[in-house]
Tab-separated table of C-alpha atoms and ligand atoms in Angstrom:
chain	number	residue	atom	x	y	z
A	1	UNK	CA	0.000	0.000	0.000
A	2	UNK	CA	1.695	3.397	-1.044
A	3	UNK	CA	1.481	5.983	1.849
A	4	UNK	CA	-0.608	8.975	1.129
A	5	UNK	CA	2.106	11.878	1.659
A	6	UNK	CA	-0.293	13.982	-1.002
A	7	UNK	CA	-0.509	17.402	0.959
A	8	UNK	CA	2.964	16.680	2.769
A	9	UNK	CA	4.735	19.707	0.894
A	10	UNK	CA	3.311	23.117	1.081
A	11	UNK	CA	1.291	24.031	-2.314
A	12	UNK	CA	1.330	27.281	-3.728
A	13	UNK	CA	-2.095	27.209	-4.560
A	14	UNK	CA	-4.413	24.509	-2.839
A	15	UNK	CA	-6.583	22.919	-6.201
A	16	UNK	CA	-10.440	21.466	-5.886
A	17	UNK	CA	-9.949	17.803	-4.562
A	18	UNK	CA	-10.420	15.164	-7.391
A	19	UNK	CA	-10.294	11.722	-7.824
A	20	UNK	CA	-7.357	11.192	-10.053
A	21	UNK	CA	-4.474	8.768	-10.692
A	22	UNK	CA	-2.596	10.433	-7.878
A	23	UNK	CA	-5.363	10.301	-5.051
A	24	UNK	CA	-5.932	6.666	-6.635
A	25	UNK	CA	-2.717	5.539	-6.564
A	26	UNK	CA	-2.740	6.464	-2.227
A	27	UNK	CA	-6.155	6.104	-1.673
A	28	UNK	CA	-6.557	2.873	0.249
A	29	UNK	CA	-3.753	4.358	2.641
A	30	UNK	CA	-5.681	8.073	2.612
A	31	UNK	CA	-9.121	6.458	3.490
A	32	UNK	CA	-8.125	4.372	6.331
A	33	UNK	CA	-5.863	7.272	7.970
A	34	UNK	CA	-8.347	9.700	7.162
A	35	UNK	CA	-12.002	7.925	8.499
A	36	UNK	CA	-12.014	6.530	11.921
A	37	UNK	CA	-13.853	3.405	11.602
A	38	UNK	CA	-13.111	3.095	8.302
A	39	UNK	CA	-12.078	-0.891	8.636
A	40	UNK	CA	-15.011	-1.236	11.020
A	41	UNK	CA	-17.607	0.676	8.431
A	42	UNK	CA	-16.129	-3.010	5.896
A	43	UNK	CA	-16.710	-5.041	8.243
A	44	UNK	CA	-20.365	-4.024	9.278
A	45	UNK	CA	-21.140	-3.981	5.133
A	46	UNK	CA	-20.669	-7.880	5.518
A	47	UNK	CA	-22.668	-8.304	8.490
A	48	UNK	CA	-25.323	-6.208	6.956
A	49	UNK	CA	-25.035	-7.522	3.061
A	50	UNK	CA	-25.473	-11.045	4.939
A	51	UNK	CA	-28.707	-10.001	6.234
A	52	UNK	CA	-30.481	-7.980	3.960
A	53	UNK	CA	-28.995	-8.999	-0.016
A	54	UNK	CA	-31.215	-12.239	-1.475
A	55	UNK	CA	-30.570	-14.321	-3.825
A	56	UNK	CA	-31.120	-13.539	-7.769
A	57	UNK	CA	-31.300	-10.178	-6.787
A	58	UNK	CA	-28.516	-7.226	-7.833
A	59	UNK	CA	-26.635	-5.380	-5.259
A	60	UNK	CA	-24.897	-1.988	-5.703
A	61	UNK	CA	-21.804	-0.204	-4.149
A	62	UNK	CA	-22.076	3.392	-5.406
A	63	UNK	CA	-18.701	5.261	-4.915
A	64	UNK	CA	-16.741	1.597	-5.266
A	65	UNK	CA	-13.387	3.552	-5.523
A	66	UNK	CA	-10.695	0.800	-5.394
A	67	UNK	CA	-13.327	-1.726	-4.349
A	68	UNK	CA	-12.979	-2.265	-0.579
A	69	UNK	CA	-16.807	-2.440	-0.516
A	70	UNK	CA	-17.179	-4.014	-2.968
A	71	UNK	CA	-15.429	-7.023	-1.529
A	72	UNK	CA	-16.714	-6.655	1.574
A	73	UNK	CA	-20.393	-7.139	-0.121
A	74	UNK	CA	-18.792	-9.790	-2.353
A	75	UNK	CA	-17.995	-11.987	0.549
A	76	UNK	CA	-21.041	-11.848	2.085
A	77	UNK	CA	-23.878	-11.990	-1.158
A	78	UNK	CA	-26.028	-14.795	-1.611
A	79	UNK	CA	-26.251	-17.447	-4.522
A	80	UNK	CA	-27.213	-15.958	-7.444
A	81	UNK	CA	-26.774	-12.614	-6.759
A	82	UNK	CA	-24.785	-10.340	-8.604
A	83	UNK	CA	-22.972	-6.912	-7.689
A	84	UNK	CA	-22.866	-3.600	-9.761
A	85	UNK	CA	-20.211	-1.606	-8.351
A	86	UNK	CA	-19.986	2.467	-10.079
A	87	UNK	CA	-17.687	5.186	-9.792
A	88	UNK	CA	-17.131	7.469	-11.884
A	89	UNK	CA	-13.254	8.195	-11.424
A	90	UNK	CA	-11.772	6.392	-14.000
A	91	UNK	CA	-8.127	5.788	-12.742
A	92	UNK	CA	-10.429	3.923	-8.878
A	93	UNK	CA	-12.242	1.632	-11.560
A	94	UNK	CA	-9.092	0.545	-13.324
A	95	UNK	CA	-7.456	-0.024	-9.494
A	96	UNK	CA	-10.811	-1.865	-8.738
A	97	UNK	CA	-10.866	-4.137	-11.514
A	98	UNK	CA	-7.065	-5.383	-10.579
A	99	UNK	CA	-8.593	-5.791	-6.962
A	100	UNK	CA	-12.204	-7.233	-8.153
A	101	UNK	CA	-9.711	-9.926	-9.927
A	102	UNK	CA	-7.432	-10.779	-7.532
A	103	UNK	CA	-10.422	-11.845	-5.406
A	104	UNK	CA	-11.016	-15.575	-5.134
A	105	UNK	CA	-15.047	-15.591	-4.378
A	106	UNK	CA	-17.008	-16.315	-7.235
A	107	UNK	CA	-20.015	-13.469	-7.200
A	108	UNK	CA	-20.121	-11.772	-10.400
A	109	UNK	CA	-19.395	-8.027	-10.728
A	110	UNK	CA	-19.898	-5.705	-12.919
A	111	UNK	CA	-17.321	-2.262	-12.648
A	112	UNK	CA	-18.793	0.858	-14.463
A	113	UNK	CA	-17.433	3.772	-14.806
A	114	UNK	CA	-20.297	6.080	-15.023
A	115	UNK	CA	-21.645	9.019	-13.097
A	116	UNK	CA	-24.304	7.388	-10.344
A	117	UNK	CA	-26.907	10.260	-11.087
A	118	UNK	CA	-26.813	8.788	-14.870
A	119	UNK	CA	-27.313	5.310	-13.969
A	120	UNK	CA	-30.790	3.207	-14.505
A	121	UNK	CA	-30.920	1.078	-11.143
A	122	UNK	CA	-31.958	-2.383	-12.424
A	123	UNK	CA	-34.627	-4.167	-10.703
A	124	UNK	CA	-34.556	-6.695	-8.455
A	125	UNK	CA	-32.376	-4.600	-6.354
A	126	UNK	CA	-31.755	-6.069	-2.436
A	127	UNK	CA	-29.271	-3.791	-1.328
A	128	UNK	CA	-27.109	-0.918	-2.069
A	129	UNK	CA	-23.830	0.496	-0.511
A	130	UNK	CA	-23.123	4.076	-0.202
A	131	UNK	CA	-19.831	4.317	1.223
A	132	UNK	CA	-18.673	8.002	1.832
A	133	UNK	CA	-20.117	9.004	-1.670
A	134	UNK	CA	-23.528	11.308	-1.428
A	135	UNK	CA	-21.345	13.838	0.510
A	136	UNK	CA	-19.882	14.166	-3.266
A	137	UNK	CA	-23.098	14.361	-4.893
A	138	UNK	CA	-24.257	18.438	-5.202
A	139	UNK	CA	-26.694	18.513	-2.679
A	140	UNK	CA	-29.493	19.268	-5.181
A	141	UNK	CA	-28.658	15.758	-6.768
A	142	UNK	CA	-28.962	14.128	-3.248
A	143	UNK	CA	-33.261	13.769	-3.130
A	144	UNK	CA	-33.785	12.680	-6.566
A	145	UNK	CA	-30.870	10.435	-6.769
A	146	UNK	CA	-32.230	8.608	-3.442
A	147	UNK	CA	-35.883	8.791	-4.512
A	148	UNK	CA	-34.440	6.387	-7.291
A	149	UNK	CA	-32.582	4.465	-5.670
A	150	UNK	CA	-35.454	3.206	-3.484
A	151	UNK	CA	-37.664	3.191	-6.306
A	152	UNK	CA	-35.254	0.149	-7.490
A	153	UNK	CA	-34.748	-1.637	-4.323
A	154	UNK	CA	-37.552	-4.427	-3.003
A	155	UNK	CA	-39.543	-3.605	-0.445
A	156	UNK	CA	-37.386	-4.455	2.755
A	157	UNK	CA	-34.083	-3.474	1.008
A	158	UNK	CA	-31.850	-1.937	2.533
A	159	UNK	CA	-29.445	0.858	1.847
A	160	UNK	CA	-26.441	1.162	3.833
A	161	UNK	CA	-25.644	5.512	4.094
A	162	UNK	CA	-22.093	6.365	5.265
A	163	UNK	CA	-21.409	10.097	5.537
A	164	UNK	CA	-19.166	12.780	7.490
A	165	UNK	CA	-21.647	14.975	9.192
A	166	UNK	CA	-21.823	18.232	10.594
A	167	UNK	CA	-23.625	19.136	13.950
A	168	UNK	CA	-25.895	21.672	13.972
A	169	UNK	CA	-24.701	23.603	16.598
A	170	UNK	CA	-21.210	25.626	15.959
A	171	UNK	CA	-19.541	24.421	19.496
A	172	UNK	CA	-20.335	20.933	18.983
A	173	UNK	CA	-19.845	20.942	15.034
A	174	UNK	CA	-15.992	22.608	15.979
A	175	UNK	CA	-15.551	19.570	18.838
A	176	UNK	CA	-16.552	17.064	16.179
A	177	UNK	CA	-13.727	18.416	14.207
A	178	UNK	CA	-10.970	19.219	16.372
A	179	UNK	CA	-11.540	15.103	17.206
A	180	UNK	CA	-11.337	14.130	13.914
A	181	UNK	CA	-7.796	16.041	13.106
A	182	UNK	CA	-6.894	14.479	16.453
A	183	UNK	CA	-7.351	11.478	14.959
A	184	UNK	CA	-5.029	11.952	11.810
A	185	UNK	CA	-3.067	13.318	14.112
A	186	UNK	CA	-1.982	10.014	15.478
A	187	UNK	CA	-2.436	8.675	12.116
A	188	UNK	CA	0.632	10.107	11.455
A	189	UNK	CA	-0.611	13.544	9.251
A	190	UNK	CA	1.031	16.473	9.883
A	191	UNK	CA	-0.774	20.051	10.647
A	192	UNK	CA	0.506	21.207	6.752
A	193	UNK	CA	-0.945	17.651	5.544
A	194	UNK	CA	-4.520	18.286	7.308
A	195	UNK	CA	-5.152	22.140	6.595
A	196	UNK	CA	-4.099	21.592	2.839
A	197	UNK	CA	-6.619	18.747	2.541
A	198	UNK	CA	-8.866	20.250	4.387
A	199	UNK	CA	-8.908	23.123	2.000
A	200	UNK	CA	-8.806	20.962	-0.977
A	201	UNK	CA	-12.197	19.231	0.336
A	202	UNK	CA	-13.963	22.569	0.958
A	203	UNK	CA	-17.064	22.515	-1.314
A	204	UNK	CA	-16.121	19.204	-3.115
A	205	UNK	CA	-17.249	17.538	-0.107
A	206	UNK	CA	-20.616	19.270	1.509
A	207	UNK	CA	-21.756	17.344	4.368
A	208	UNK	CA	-25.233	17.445	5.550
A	209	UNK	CA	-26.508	16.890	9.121
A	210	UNK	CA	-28.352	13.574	10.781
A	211	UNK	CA	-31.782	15.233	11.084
A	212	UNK	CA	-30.978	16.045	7.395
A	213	UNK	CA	-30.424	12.484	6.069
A	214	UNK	CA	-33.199	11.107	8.037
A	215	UNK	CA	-35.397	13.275	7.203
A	216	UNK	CA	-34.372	12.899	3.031
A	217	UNK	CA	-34.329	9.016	3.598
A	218	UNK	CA	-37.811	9.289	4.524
A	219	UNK	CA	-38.991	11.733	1.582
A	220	UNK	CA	-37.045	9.482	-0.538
A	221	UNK	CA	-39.136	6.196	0.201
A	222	UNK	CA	-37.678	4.380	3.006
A	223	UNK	CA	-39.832	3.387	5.694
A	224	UNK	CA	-37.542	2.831	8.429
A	225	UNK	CA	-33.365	5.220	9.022
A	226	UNK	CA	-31.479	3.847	11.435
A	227	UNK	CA	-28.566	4.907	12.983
A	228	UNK	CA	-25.728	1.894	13.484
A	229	UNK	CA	-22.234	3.860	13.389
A	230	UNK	CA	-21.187	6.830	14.830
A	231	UNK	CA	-17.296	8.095	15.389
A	232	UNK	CA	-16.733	11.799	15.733
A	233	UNK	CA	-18.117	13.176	12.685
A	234	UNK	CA	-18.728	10.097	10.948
A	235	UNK	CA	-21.844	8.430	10.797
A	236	UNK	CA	-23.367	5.031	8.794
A	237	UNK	CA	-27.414	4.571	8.910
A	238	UNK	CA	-29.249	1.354	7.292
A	239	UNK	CA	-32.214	2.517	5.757
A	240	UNK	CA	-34.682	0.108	4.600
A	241	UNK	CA	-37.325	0.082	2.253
B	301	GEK	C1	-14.936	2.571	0.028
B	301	GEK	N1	-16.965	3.339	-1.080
B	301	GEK	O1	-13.721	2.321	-0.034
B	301	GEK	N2	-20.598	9.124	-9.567
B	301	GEK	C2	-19.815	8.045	-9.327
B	301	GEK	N3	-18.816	8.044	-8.406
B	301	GEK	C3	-18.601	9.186	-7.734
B	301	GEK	C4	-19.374	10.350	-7.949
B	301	GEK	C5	-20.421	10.279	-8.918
B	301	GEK	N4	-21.192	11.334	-9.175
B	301	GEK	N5	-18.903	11.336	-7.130
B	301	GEK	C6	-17.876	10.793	-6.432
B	301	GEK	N6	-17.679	9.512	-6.802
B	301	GEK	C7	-15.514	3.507	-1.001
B	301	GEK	C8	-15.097	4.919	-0.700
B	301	GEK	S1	-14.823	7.461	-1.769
B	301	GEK	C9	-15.007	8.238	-0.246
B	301	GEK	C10	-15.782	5.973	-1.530
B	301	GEK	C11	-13.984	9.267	0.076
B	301	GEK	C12	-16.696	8.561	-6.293
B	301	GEK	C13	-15.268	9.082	-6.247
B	301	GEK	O2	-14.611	8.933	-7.488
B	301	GEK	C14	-14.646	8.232	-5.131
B	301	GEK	O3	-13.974	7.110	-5.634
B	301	GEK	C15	-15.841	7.806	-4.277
B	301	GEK	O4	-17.016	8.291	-4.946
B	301	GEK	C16	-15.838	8.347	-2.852
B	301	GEK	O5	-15.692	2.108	0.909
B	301	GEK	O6	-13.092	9.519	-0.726
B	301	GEK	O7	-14.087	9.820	1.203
């Protein structure tokens, strides 16, 4: 795994974060020193997958990047089901395909490269995986994009919503954060490293609240949010159908 040492030198001019060959290249390391829980968030989208994908039925990680969650559904789907994994960074789908092959289980998956808000969810849908992703979707995007989404999925599928949050409250919103830096802090990130990130991520990455999601998750068409994960700013709900 090559260590993310991205925003290690100061930069003249701090550019819009994208996902490109260099951010791909790093990105397993950047994503586990960058989301507490991160390893925890896999493992949970196994226990999860296990319960709520069925059999002859497609399942979708949205936001696949190098495919982490993808495997982590992979080892858990039922017979006859079959995974569509989408992202729309090309330089994370050609990483994920090396990764998707490498893998010894025998589910098939499908890797497209495609913008999510073009996709046409295929029916019957059991589950779907959004793994740190609608935070990059223009909030405007967010409520149709979801509305479909459930439109595709059975009734009692489940969708699986990670997201960095904010509070609603200043104080509590700065705590949140001042944690979270803490934390790649001892990841080994220096100050330079997490203010020129930071900065990078400002409006490319819009987080919402909790009372926000919830309350689009229900507009959207799922009957029941609920909360599993929670570490600093980071959140995961399962919302079901
Ligand atoms: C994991 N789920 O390892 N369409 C398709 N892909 C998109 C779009 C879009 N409109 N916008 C952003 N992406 C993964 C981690 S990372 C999370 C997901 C993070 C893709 C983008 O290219 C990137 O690969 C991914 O969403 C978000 O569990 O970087 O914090």
């Amino acid at each position: 795994m090559t260590e993310d040492r991205l925003y290690a030198q100061t930069r003249a001019r701090i550019d819009a974060f994208r996902f490109d060959a260099h951010v791909a290249q790093v990105f397993a390391d950047m994503i586990a020193r960058s989301v507490p829980g991160y390893g925890l968030l896999l493992d949970m989208i196994s226990v999860i997958t296990r319960e709520y994908a069925k059999p002859d039925t497609n399942l979708y990680d949205l936001g696949c990047s190098l495919g982490a969650s993808t495997l982590a559904m992979r080892h858990a789907a039922p017979d006859g089901s079959r995974i569509i994994a989408i992202d729309n960074a090309p330089a994370m789908i050609e990483r994920a395909q090396t990764n998707i092959a490498m893998d010894t289980s025998t589910t098939p998956v499908s890797l497209l490269c495609d913008d999510i808000r073009q996709v046409v969810f295929e029916s019957p849908a059991s589950l779907m995986t959004f793994n740190l992703t609608l935070q990059f979707i223009p909030p405007t995007d967010r409520l149709p994009l979801l509305t479909r989404m459930a439109e595709a999925l059975l009734p009692g599928g489940a969708l699986i919503l990670s997201e960095k949050i904010q509070l609603p409250d200043a104080g509590d919103n700065q705590t949140l954060i001042d944690l979270h830096h803490g934390f790649k802090r001892a990841q080994g990130y220096s100050e330079l490293e997490i203010a020129q990130k930071r900065s990078a991520l400002d409006n490319v990455l819009v987080p919402d609240t909790l009372d926000t999601h919830i309350a689009r998750l229900q507009q959207a068409g799922f009957s029941h949010v609920v909360p599993w994960f929670q570490c600093f700013n980071f959140i995961s709900l399962l919302a079901v159908r």
